[in-house]
Coordinates of C-alpha atoms in Angstrom, one line a residue:
Chain A
M1 CA 0.0 0.0 0.0
I2 CA 1.2 3.5 -0.9
E3 CA 0.2 6.3 1.5
I4 CA 0.2 9.9 0.3
R5 CA -0.2 13.0 2.4
L6 CA -0.8 16.5 0.9
H7 CA -0.3 19.8 2.6
G8 CA -1.7 23.1 1.3
R9 CA -3.8 26.1 2.2
G10 CA -7.5 26.3 2.4
G11 CA -8.8 27.2 -1.1
Q12 CA -5.9 25.6 -3.0
G13 CA -7.7 22.4 -3.8
T14 CA -5.7 20.2 -1.5
V15 CA -8.6 17.8 -0.9
T16 CA -9.5 17.8 -4.6
A17 CA -5.9 16.8 -5.4
A18 CA -6.1 13.9 -3.0
E19 CA -9.4 12.8 -4.5
L20 CA -8.0 13.1 -8.1
I21 CA -5.0 10.9 -7.2
A22 CA -7.2 8.2 -5.6
E23 CA -9.7 8.5 -8.5
A24 CA -6.9 8.0 -11.0
A25 CA -5.7 5.0 -9.2
F26 CA -9.2 3.6 -9.1
Q27 CA -9.5 4.2 -12.9
D28 CA -6.3 2.3 -13.2
G29 CA -7.8 -0.8 -11.6
K30 CA -6.4 -0.3 -8.1
F31 CA -8.1 0.1 -4.8
S32 CA -7.9 3.6 -3.4
Q33 CA -9.1 5.9 -0.8
A34 CA -9.0 9.7 -0.3
F35 CA -10.1 11.9 2.6
P36 CA -9.6 15.3 4.0
S37 CA -8.2 16.2 7.4
F38 CA -11.5 17.1 8.9
G39 CA -11.0 20.6 10.1
I40 CA -13.0 23.8 10.2
E41 CA -12.5 25.2 6.7
R42 CA -10.8 28.6 6.5
R43 CA -9.3 30.1 3.4
G44 CA -5.5 30.3 3.7
A45 CA -5.2 28.2 6.8
P46 CA -2.9 25.1 6.5
V47 CA -4.9 22.0 5.5
E48 CA -4.1 18.4 5.0
A49 CA -5.6 15.6 2.8
F50 CA -4.7 12.0 2.4
A51 CA -4.8 9.2 -0.2
R52 CA -4.0 5.5 -0.2
I53 CA -3.4 3.2 -3.2
S54 CA -3.3 -0.5 -2.9
D55 CA -3.6 -3.8 -4.9
K56 CA -5.9 -5.1 -2.1
P57 CA -9.1 -3.6 -0.6
I58 CA -8.3 -0.9 1.9
T59 CA -10.0 -1.3 5.3
L60 CA -7.9 1.2 7.2
H61 CA -9.7 4.4 8.2
S62 CA -7.0 6.3 10.1
K63 CA -5.0 9.3 9.1
I64 CA -1.5 8.9 7.5
Y65 CA 1.4 9.5 9.9
E66 CA 4.4 8.1 7.9
P67 CA 3.7 9.0 4.3
D68 CA 5.4 7.3 1.3
Y69 CA 4.8 10.5 -0.7
L70 CA 4.5 14.0 0.8
I71 CA 3.1 16.6 -1.5
I72 CA 3.6 20.2 -0.4
Q73 CA 1.4 22.7 -2.4
D74 CA 2.7 25.8 -0.7
S75 CA 6.4 25.9 0.1
T76 CA 5.9 28.4 2.9
L77 CA 4.4 25.5 4.9
I78 CA 7.6 23.6 5.0
N79 CA 8.7 24.7 8.4
L80 CA 5.5 23.5 10.1
D81 CA 5.9 20.5 12.4
L82 CA 2.6 19.2 10.9
V83 CA 4.2 19.0 7.5
R84 CA 7.5 17.4 8.6
Q85 CA 5.8 14.9 11.0
G86 CA 6.6 11.3 10.1
V87 CA 8.8 12.1 7.2
G88 CA 11.3 9.3 7.0
P89 CA 14.3 8.8 4.7
K90 CA 12.1 6.9 2.2
T91 CA 9.5 9.6 1.9
F92 CA 9.4 11.0 -1.6
I93 CA 8.7 14.7 -1.4
I94 CA 7.0 16.8 -4.1
I95 CA 7.0 20.6 -3.7
N96 CA 5.2 23.3 -5.7
T97 CA 8.0 25.8 -6.1
E98 CA 10.1 27.6 -8.7
K99 CA 13.2 26.6 -6.8
S100 CA 15.2 23.5 -7.5
A101 CA 15.3 20.3 -5.4
A102 CA 18.8 21.2 -4.2
D103 CA 17.4 24.3 -2.4
F104 CA 15.5 22.0 -0.1
K105 CA 18.3 19.5 0.7
K106 CA 19.1 21.2 3.9
I107 CA 15.6 20.6 5.2
F108 CA 15.0 17.1 3.8
E109 CA 18.6 15.8 3.8
K110 CA 17.9 12.2 3.1
N111 CA 14.9 12.5 0.8
T112 CA 14.4 12.4 -2.9
I113 CA 12.8 15.7 -3.8
Q114 CA 10.9 16.6 -7.0
T115 CA 10.1 20.3 -7.4
I116 CA 7.5 21.5 -9.9
P117 CA 6.5 25.1 -10.6
A118 CA 2.8 24.2 -10.4
T119 CA 1.5 27.7 -9.8
Q120 CA 3.3 28.9 -12.9
I121 CA 2.0 26.0 -15.0
A122 CA -1.5 26.7 -13.7
L123 CA -1.3 30.4 -14.6
A124 CA 0.1 29.7 -18.1
I125 CA -2.5 27.0 -19.0
L126 CA -5.5 27.5 -16.8
G127 CA -5.2 31.2 -16.2
K128 CA -5.8 30.6 -12.5
P129 CA -3.5 29.4 -9.7
I130 CA -5.4 26.1 -9.3
I131 CA -2.9 23.4 -9.1
N132 CA -4.5 20.1 -8.2
T133 CA -4.4 18.4 -11.6
I134 CA -0.8 19.5 -12.0
L135 CA 0.2 17.9 -8.7
L136 CA -1.7 14.8 -9.9
G137 CA 0.5 14.8 -13.0
A138 CA 3.7 15.3 -10.9
F139 CA 2.8 12.5 -8.5
A140 CA 2.0 10.1 -11.3
G141 CA 5.2 11.1 -13.0
V142 CA 7.4 10.3 -10.1
C143 CA 5.7 7.3 -8.7
G144 CA 5.3 5.6 -12.2
L145 CA 2.4 3.4 -11.0
L146 CA -0.4 5.0 -12.9
N147 CA -1.2 4.9 -16.5
P148 CA -1.5 8.5 -18.0
A149 CA -4.8 7.4 -19.5
S150 CA -6.2 6.8 -16.0
L151 CA -5.2 10.3 -15.1
T152 CA -7.0 11.6 -18.1
S153 CA -10.2 9.7 -17.3
A154 CA -10.1 10.9 -13.7
I155 CA -9.9 14.5 -14.8
S156 CA -12.7 14.0 -17.4
A157 CA -14.9 12.4 -14.8
R158 CA -14.6 15.4 -12.6
F159 CA -14.6 18.5 -14.8
K160 CA -16.7 19.7 -17.7
K161 CA -15.3 19.2 -21.2
E162 CA -13.6 22.5 -21.8
I163 CA -12.1 22.8 -18.3
A164 CA -11.1 19.1 -18.4
E165 CA -9.1 19.6 -21.7
K166 CA -7.1 22.5 -20.2
N167 CA -6.5 20.4 -17.0
I168 CA -5.4 17.4 -19.0
K169 CA -2.8 19.7 -20.8
A170 CA -1.7 21.0 -17.4
M171 CA -1.5 17.5 -16.0
N172 CA 0.5 16.3 -19.0
T173 CA 2.9 19.2 -18.6
A174 CA 3.6 18.2 -15.0
Y175 CA 3.6 14.5 -15.7
C176 CA 6.2 14.8 -18.5
H177 CA 8.3 17.1 -16.4
C178 CA 8.6 14.5 -13.7
S179 CA 8.4 11.2 -15.7
S180 CA 10.7 9.2 -17.9
N181 CA 7.7 7.9 -20.0
S182 CA 9.0 9.4 -23.2
E183 CA 6.7 7.4 -25.4
Y184 CA 3.6 9.0 -23.9
C185 CA 5.2 12.4 -23.6
F186 CA 6.2 12.4 -27.2
T187 CA 2.6 12.7 -28.3
A188 CA 0.8 14.1 -25.3
E189 CA -0.5 17.7 -25.6
K190 CA 1.5 19.7 -23.2
C191 CA 3.6 22.8 -22.5
T192 CA 7.3 22.8 -21.8
I193 CA 9.1 23.9 -18.7
A194 CA 12.5 25.5 -19.1
V195 CA 15.0 26.6 -16.6
D196 CA 16.4 30.0 -17.7
G197 CA 20.0 30.3 -16.7
G198 CA 19.7 30.6 -12.9
Q199 CA 17.0 28.9 -10.9
K200 CA 13.9 30.5 -12.5
F201 CA 11.5 28.3 -14.5
S202 CA 9.5 29.5 -17.5
V203 CA 6.5 27.7 -19.0
T204 CA 6.0 27.9 -22.8
C205 CA 2.9 26.5 -24.6
Chain B
M1 CA -20.8 -0.9 -11.3
L2 CA -18.1 0.0 -8.8
K3 CA -17.7 3.7 -8.7
F4 CA -15.2 5.9 -6.8
M5 CA -17.1 8.4 -4.7
E6 CA -17.6 10.2 -1.4
G7 CA -19.5 8.2 1.2
S8 CA -22.3 10.9 1.4
R9 CA -22.8 10.7 -2.3
A10 CA -23.1 6.9 -2.2
I11 CA -25.8 7.2 0.5
A12 CA -27.7 9.8 -1.5
E13 CA -27.6 7.7 -4.7
T14 CA -28.7 4.7 -2.7
V15 CA -31.6 6.6 -1.1
K16 CA -32.6 7.7 -4.5
L17 CA -32.7 4.0 -5.6
C18 CA -35.1 3.3 -2.7
R19 CA -37.6 5.8 -4.2
P20 CA -38.7 7.7 -1.1
D21 CA -41.9 9.8 -1.5
V22 CA -40.8 12.5 1.0
V23 CA -37.3 13.7 2.1
A24 CA -37.2 16.3 4.9
A25 CA -34.1 17.3 6.7
Y26 CA -32.1 20.2 8.2
P27 CA -28.4 20.5 7.4
I28 CA -25.8 19.7 10.0
T29 CA -22.1 18.7 9.6
P30 CA -21.2 15.9 8.8
Q31 CA -24.5 14.9 7.3
T32 CA -24.9 17.9 5.0
H33 CA -23.4 16.4 1.8
I34 CA -26.1 13.7 1.8
L35 CA -28.8 16.3 1.7
E36 CA -27.0 18.5 -0.8
N37 CA -26.8 15.5 -3.2
L38 CA -30.5 14.6 -2.7
A39 CA -31.5 18.2 -3.3
E40 CA -29.4 18.1 -6.5
F41 CA -31.2 15.0 -7.7
K42 CA -34.5 16.7 -7.0
A43 CA -33.5 19.9 -8.7
E44 CA -32.2 18.1 -11.8
G45 CA -35.4 16.0 -12.1
Q46 CA -33.5 12.7 -11.4
A47 CA -35.9 12.0 -8.5
N48 CA -39.4 13.0 -7.8
F49 CA -39.7 12.9 -4.0
E50 CA -41.1 15.9 -2.1
Y51 CA -38.1 17.7 -0.7
L52 CA -39.0 19.7 2.4
K53 CA -36.6 22.3 3.7
T54 CA -37.5 22.6 7.3
E55 CA -36.7 25.2 10.0
S56 CA -35.1 22.7 12.4
E57 CA -34.3 19.0 12.9
M58 CA -37.3 18.7 15.1
A59 CA -39.5 20.0 12.2
A60 CA -37.7 17.6 9.8
A61 CA -38.4 14.6 12.1
S62 CA -42.0 15.8 12.5
A63 CA -42.5 16.1 8.8
V64 CA -41.3 12.6 8.1
L65 CA -43.4 11.3 11.0
G66 CA -46.5 12.9 9.4
A67 CA -45.7 11.8 5.9
S68 CA -44.9 8.2 7.0
A69 CA -48.2 8.2 9.0
A70 CA -50.0 9.1 5.8
G71 CA -48.4 6.1 4.0
A72 CA -45.4 7.7 2.4
R73 CA -41.9 6.2 2.2
V74 CA -39.7 8.8 3.9
Y75 CA -36.1 9.7 4.6
T76 CA -34.3 12.0 6.9
A77 CA -30.7 12.4 8.1
S78 CA -29.0 14.2 11.0
A79 CA -26.2 14.1 13.5
S80 CA -25.1 15.3 16.9
Q81 CA -27.1 18.2 18.2
G82 CA -29.5 17.8 15.3
L83 CA -30.3 14.2 16.3
L84 CA -30.7 15.2 19.9
L85 CA -33.2 18.0 18.9
M86 CA -35.2 15.3 17.1
T87 CA -35.2 13.1 20.2
E88 CA -38.8 13.6 21.3
V89 CA -40.1 13.0 17.7
L90 CA -37.9 9.9 17.3
F91 CA -39.5 8.3 20.4
N92 CA -42.9 9.1 18.9
I93 CA -42.0 7.6 15.5
A94 CA -41.1 4.3 17.1
G95 CA -44.2 4.4 19.5
M96 CA -46.4 5.1 16.5
R97 CA -44.8 2.2 14.7
L98 CA -43.8 4.2 11.6
P99 CA -41.3 2.6 9.2
V100 CA -39.1 5.7 8.9
V101 CA -35.5 5.3 7.8
M102 CA -32.8 7.8 8.7
T103 CA -29.1 8.2 8.5
C104 CA -27.1 9.3 11.5
A105 CA -23.7 10.7 10.3
N106 CA -22.2 10.0 13.8
R107 CA -20.7 13.0 15.5
A108 CA -19.7 14.1 19.0
V109 CA -22.2 16.0 21.3
S110 CA -21.6 19.4 23.0
A111 CA -20.3 20.7 25.3
P112 CA -17.6 21.6 24.4
I113 CA -18.6 22.1 20.8
N114 CA -17.0 19.5 18.5
I115 CA -18.0 18.8 14.9
W116 CA -15.9 15.6 14.6
N117 CA -16.8 11.9 14.8
D118 CA -17.7 9.7 17.7
E119 CA -20.9 7.7 18.3
Q120 CA -22.3 9.5 21.3
D121 CA -25.3 11.0 19.3
A122 CA -26.8 7.7 18.2
M123 CA -25.9 5.7 21.3
T124 CA -27.7 8.3 23.4
L125 CA -30.9 7.3 21.5
R126 CA -30.5 3.6 21.9
D127 CA -33.7 3.4 24.1
A128 CA -35.9 5.2 21.6
G129 CA -37.3 2.0 20.0
W130 CA -35.5 2.3 16.7
M131 CA -33.5 -0.5 15.1
M132 CA -29.9 0.6 14.8
F133 CA -27.3 -0.6 12.3
F134 CA -23.6 0.5 12.3
A135 CA -21.6 0.5 9.1
E136 CA -18.0 -0.4 8.8
D137 CA -17.4 1.1 5.4
N138 CA -19.3 3.0 2.7
Q139 CA -20.4 0.0 0.8
E140 CA -22.1 -1.4 3.9
A141 CA -23.6 2.0 4.8
A142 CA -25.1 2.2 1.3
D143 CA -26.5 -1.4 1.3
L144 CA -27.9 -0.9 4.8
H145 CA -30.2 1.8 3.5
I146 CA -31.9 -0.6 1.0
L147 CA -32.1 -3.3 3.7
S148 CA -33.5 -0.8 6.3
Y149 CA -36.5 0.2 4.2
K150 CA -37.3 -3.5 3.6
I151 CA -37.0 -4.4 7.3
A152 CA -38.8 -1.2 8.5
E153 CA -41.8 -1.7 6.3
A154 CA -42.1 -5.4 7.1
T155 CA -42.0 -4.8 10.8
N156 CA -43.5 -1.3 11.2
L157 CA -40.4 -0.2 13.1
P158 CA -38.1 2.7 12.3
V159 CA -34.4 2.1 11.4
M160 CA -31.4 4.3 12.0
V161 CA -28.4 3.6 9.8
C162 CA -25.3 4.9 11.6
M163 CA -22.1 5.8 9.7
D164 CA -19.1 7.5 11.2
G165 CA -19.0 11.2 10.3
F166 CA -16.1 12.2 8.2
S167 CA -14.2 8.9 8.4
L168 CA -17.0 7.5 6.2
T169 CA -19.2 10.4 5.1
H170 CA -16.3 12.4 3.7
T171 CA -14.1 9.6 2.6
F172 CA -13.9 8.7 -1.1
E173 CA -13.7 4.9 -1.7
P174 CA -15.0 2.5 -4.3
V175 CA -18.7 1.8 -3.8
E176 CA -21.1 -0.4 -5.9
I177 CA -24.3 1.6 -6.4
R178 CA -26.8 -1.2 -6.8
D179 CA -28.8 -1.8 -9.9
Q180 CA -32.2 0.0 -9.9
K181 CA -34.1 -2.9 -11.3
L182 CA -32.8 -5.3 -8.7
V183 CA -33.5 -2.7 -5.9
D184 CA -37.1 -2.4 -7.3
K185 CA -37.4 -6.1 -7.2
F186 CA -36.1 -6.4 -3.6
L187 CA -37.9 -3.3 -2.4
P188 CA -41.3 -2.7 -4.1
R189 CA -43.5 0.2 -3.1
R190 CA -44.6 0.4 0.5
K191 CA -47.7 -1.8 1.1
L192 CA -50.4 0.0 3.0
I193 CA -52.9 -1.8 5.1
S194 CA -56.3 -0.1 5.5
G195 CA -56.8 1.2 9.0
Q196 CA -53.1 1.5 9.7
Y197 CA -52.3 4.8 8.1
L198 CA -53.9 8.3 8.0
N199 CA -56.5 8.4 5.4
P200 CA -59.5 10.9 5.3
Q201 CA -61.7 8.2 3.9
N202 CA -61.0 5.9 6.8
P203 CA -60.0 8.1 9.7
I204 CA -57.9 6.7 12.6
T205 CA -55.9 8.2 15.4
L206 CA -52.2 7.5 15.8
G207 CA -50.2 8.2 19.0
G208 CA -53.2 9.3 21.1
I209 CA -53.3 9.3 24.9
S210 CA -53.0 5.9 26.5
S211 CA -54.2 5.0 29.9
P212 CA -52.1 3.0 32.4
E213 CA -53.8 -0.3 31.4
N214 CA -53.0 0.3 27.7
Y215 CA -49.6 2.1 27.8
M216 CA -47.6 -0.7 29.4
P217 CA -48.9 -3.4 27.0
A218 CA -48.1 -1.0 24.1
R219 CA -44.5 -0.6 25.3
E220 CA -44.1 -4.3 25.9
K221 CA -45.3 -5.0 22.4
L222 CA -42.8 -2.5 21.0
H223 CA -40.0 -4.2 23.0
Q224 CA -41.1 -7.7 21.9
D225 CA -41.6 -6.7 18.3
L226 CA -38.1 -5.2 18.2
I227 CA -36.7 -8.5 19.6
D228 CA -38.8 -10.6 17.2
S229 CA -37.7 -8.4 14.3
K230 CA -34.4 -10.4 14.3
K231 CA -36.2 -13.0 12.2
M232 CA -37.0 -10.4 9.6
I233 CA -33.5 -9.0 9.7
Q234 CA -32.0 -12.4 9.1
K235 CA -34.5 -13.2 6.3
F236 CA -33.9 -10.0 4.4
F237 CA -30.1 -10.0 4.8
T238 CA -30.2 -13.5 3.3
E239 CA -32.4 -12.3 0.4
F240 CA -30.2 -9.2 -0.1
N241 CA -27.1 -11.4 -0.1
K242 CA -28.5 -13.7 -2.7
L243 CA -29.4 -10.8 -5.0
F244 CA -26.4 -8.4 -4.5
I245 CA -23.5 -9.6 -2.4
K246 CA -23.2 -13.4 -2.8
R247 CA -20.9 -14.0 0.2
K248 CA -20.7 -16.9 2.6
N249 CA -22.1 -16.6 6.1
Y250 CA -23.6 -13.1 5.5
N251 CA -25.9 -12.1 8.3
G252 CA -27.4 -9.0 9.8
F253 CA -25.9 -9.1 13.3
I254 CA -22.3 -10.0 13.8
E255 CA -19.2 -11.0 11.8
Y256 CA -16.1 -12.6 13.4
S257 CA -12.7 -12.5 11.8
G258 CA -9.6 -14.2 13.2
P259 CA -8.3 -17.4 14.6
R260 CA -10.4 -20.2 16.0
N261 CA -9.2 -20.0 19.5
P262 CA -7.9 -16.4 20.1
K263 CA -6.6 -15.3 23.5
L264 CA -8.3 -12.0 23.0
M265 CA -11.4 -10.9 21.2
I266 CA -11.8 -7.3 20.2
I267 CA -15.4 -6.2 19.9
A268 CA -16.4 -2.9 18.2
M269 CA -18.8 -1.2 15.8
G270 CA -18.4 1.2 12.9
S271 CA -15.4 2.3 10.9
V272 CA -12.9 1.5 13.7
L273 CA -13.3 -2.1 12.7
G274 CA -11.4 -1.7 9.4
T275 CA -8.5 -0.3 11.4
A276 CA -8.8 -3.0 14.1
K277 CA -8.7 -5.7 11.4
T278 CA -5.2 -4.7 10.3
I279 CA -4.1 -6.5 13.5
L280 CA -5.2 -9.8 11.8
N281 CA -2.2 -9.5 9.4
K282 CA 0.4 -8.7 12.1
E283 CA 2.8 -11.6 12.5
K284 CA 2.9 -12.0 16.2
L285 CA -0.8 -11.2 16.8
S286 CA -2.6 -12.9 14.0
D287 CA -3.0 -16.2 15.9
K288 CA -3.8 -14.5 19.2
V289 CA -6.4 -11.9 18.4
G290 CA -9.8 -12.0 16.7
V291 CA -12.2 -9.1 15.9
L292 CA -16.0 -9.3 16.4
K293 CA -18.0 -6.8 14.5
I294 CA -21.4 -5.8 15.8
K295 CA -23.5 -4.7 12.9
C296 CA -26.9 -4.4 14.6
F297 CA -27.0 -2.7 18.0
R298 CA -30.8 -2.6 18.3
P299 CA -32.3 -5.2 18.5
F300 CA -29.2 -6.3 20.4
P301 CA -27.9 -9.6 19.1
D302 CA -27.2 -11.1 22.5
A303 CA -27.8 -14.8 21.5
E304 CA -25.6 -14.4 18.4
I305 CA -22.8 -12.9 20.5
S306 CA -23.0 -15.4 23.3
K307 CA -22.9 -18.2 20.7
I308 CA -19.7 -17.0 19.1
I309 CA -18.0 -16.3 22.4
L310 CA -18.9 -19.8 23.6
S311 CA -17.8 -21.5 20.5
I312 CA -14.4 -19.8 20.1
R313 CA -13.8 -19.3 23.8
P314 CA -11.5 -16.2 24.0
K315 CA -9.7 -15.9 27.3
H316 CA -10.4 -12.2 27.4
I317 CA -12.5 -9.6 25.6
A318 CA -11.6 -5.9 24.8
V319 CA -14.6 -3.7 23.9
V320 CA -13.7 -0.6 21.9
D321 CA -16.3 2.1 22.5
R322 CA -16.8 5.5 20.8
A323 CA -19.5 6.6 23.2
V324 CA -19.8 6.7 27.0
S325 CA -22.6 6.5 29.4
L326 CA -21.0 9.1 31.7
G327 CA -20.7 7.8 35.2
Q328 CA -20.9 4.2 34.0
G329 CA -18.6 3.4 31.1
G330 CA -18.6 2.4 27.4
I331 CA -22.1 1.7 26.2
L332 CA -21.3 -1.3 24.0
A333 CA -19.1 -2.6 26.8
G334 CA -22.0 -2.5 29.2
E335 CA -24.0 -4.7 26.9
I336 CA -21.2 -7.2 26.4
K337 CA -20.5 -7.4 30.2
N338 CA -24.1 -8.5 30.5
L339 CA -23.3 -11.6 28.5
C340 CA -19.9 -12.5 30.1
P341 CA -18.5 -13.6 33.4
I342 CA -17.1 -11.0 35.7
G343 CA -13.4 -10.5 35.1
M344 CA -13.5 -11.1 31.3
V345 CA -14.2 -7.7 29.7
S346 CA -11.8 -4.7 29.5
N347 CA -13.2 -1.5 28.1
F348 CA -11.4 1.1 25.9
I349 CA -13.1 4.4 25.2
V350 CA -11.4 5.8 22.1
G351 CA -11.7 8.3 19.3
L352 CA -14.0 10.8 21.1
G353 CA -14.6 14.0 19.2
G354 CA -12.6 13.0 16.2
R355 CA -9.5 11.7 18.0
D356 CA -7.8 9.4 15.4
I357 CA -7.5 5.7 16.0
T358 CA -4.5 4.0 14.4
P359 CA -3.4 0.4 14.0
E360 CA -0.8 1.2 16.7
H361 CA -3.5 2.1 19.1
I362 CA -5.2 -1.2 18.5
E363 CA -1.9 -3.0 19.1
K364 CA -1.5 -1.3 22.4
I365 CA -5.1 -2.1 23.3
V366 CA -4.2 -5.8 22.7
K367 CA -1.2 -5.6 24.9
L368 CA -3.0 -3.8 27.7
S369 CA -6.0 -6.2 27.6
L370 CA -3.9 -9.4 27.7
N371 CA -2.7 -8.3 31.2
D372 CA -5.8 -6.5 32.4
K373 CA -7.1 -8.7 35.2
A374 CA -8.8 -5.7 36.8
C375 CA -11.0 -5.2 33.7
T376 CA -10.7 -1.4 33.8
T377 CA -12.6 1.1 31.8
R378 CA -10.2 3.6 30.4
F379 CA -10.2 6.6 28.1
Y380 CA -7.5 5.5 25.8
D381 CA -5.7 7.7 23.2
K382 CA -1.9 7.1 23.5

């Protein structure tokens, strides 16, 4: 079983991102589960959401304390105890940021880190800073367990056609940035992310 | 077809399959999503029930009481303070022998205010004369609604389906939404018997004043009918299983998982069971510990529980409760202690007001129980 914990801020679609990951896994023929950290909703406040993926039915209904994947939607949350709790050397960390993975090595010394400029991708493709489908793509890209077609059907099941199309493009962009699945990425409709000289990313469509 | 959806959505879709005539409710967390989905079905013309927006939970319960008394199939849902506000009406619904079905999205009770999950709300209403089922996961919660209408209408007794707030209502997992044609076959329209419902052509009184010589027999009858309803529960669970589930040993009361002669039996209800069952795969514990699930809390399956305890003979029992009778102890534990010799049952009160329960908690409960000769009741969260 793979356990995923997401941290974001109220209004960022943290819960939606968890649901999309689990939905994509379900579309992929796996067992999955997603749930929010049941708080009192406030825009901007730190929020958590959880997802599990397994080959067997999932009976467990507790929160996730030692995640296999930690997804951080807002890098200003990194110093919270809540975010760092239970992060072991094997936890794979995905961070929405323009910075590079090396910039976070001091904080997460032993971990594999994947950074993704999700907000920039969202602004370039969706015109709004809504990043949940982009994080879905990034997660699927690094974990390599889910077929991109399942991600596409999860997005199509959730959004209306026009919005779904843009989100699939955004998801593909993130997926192909993080994945080595060159066969899919050769034909997938996507934008490209370039690092311009220093540390800054730019997204071109 | 198996679909991936939120627990509340699965309940709303299943309630729609049961074709209620009247839905009346008042929103309260964590039950609200169920109502929002039902309102959406109504607004989009996917369902044609009357949807009554009421001014309070008491009004919602009263509306379904009235509609059920007039012969309608009805639905309501609530939780926590909302359920408590319905209390007076819920006792009346049972006393008037109305086949109302409701969902309780289990939540803690004030004070202090807490919106999170435990089972204090429903357990406080255990003496109201309602049948009470507790779901372990969202599939079971959904299926219990179809079964509840069938059982309620066959026995003229109301049924409350309890599902843990948030940990089920707000959790997305795969759920099979049953086939409408099969549901229609299993659950045809409510059969009305002349003289047993409100009808201007054939006027009757329901719930009128009752003298001492009539009141006590009426209460005794209600008690006896609840106990006798076990036959109907078993009958319809068997029928439902044949049509939809097709599993061995499926019954409406209890399920035991674990070794044949465990040292310890954990007894619990609701969503904590899934977490407790992870113990069954632990190397050093799998041959020592079994888990007994209580599905039906009213009528209480005392004979069924006694039978399984006597047949597998655990040395000790740990009851995991998510509700307390303050000044006494865990409510489920009280019922189990009734059936067991003194010195056999330890009681752990866990997960109050949304406190998370992890597999590690369950492991510690096992360790503490195996050496608990004093059979303590403790609030356990470490």
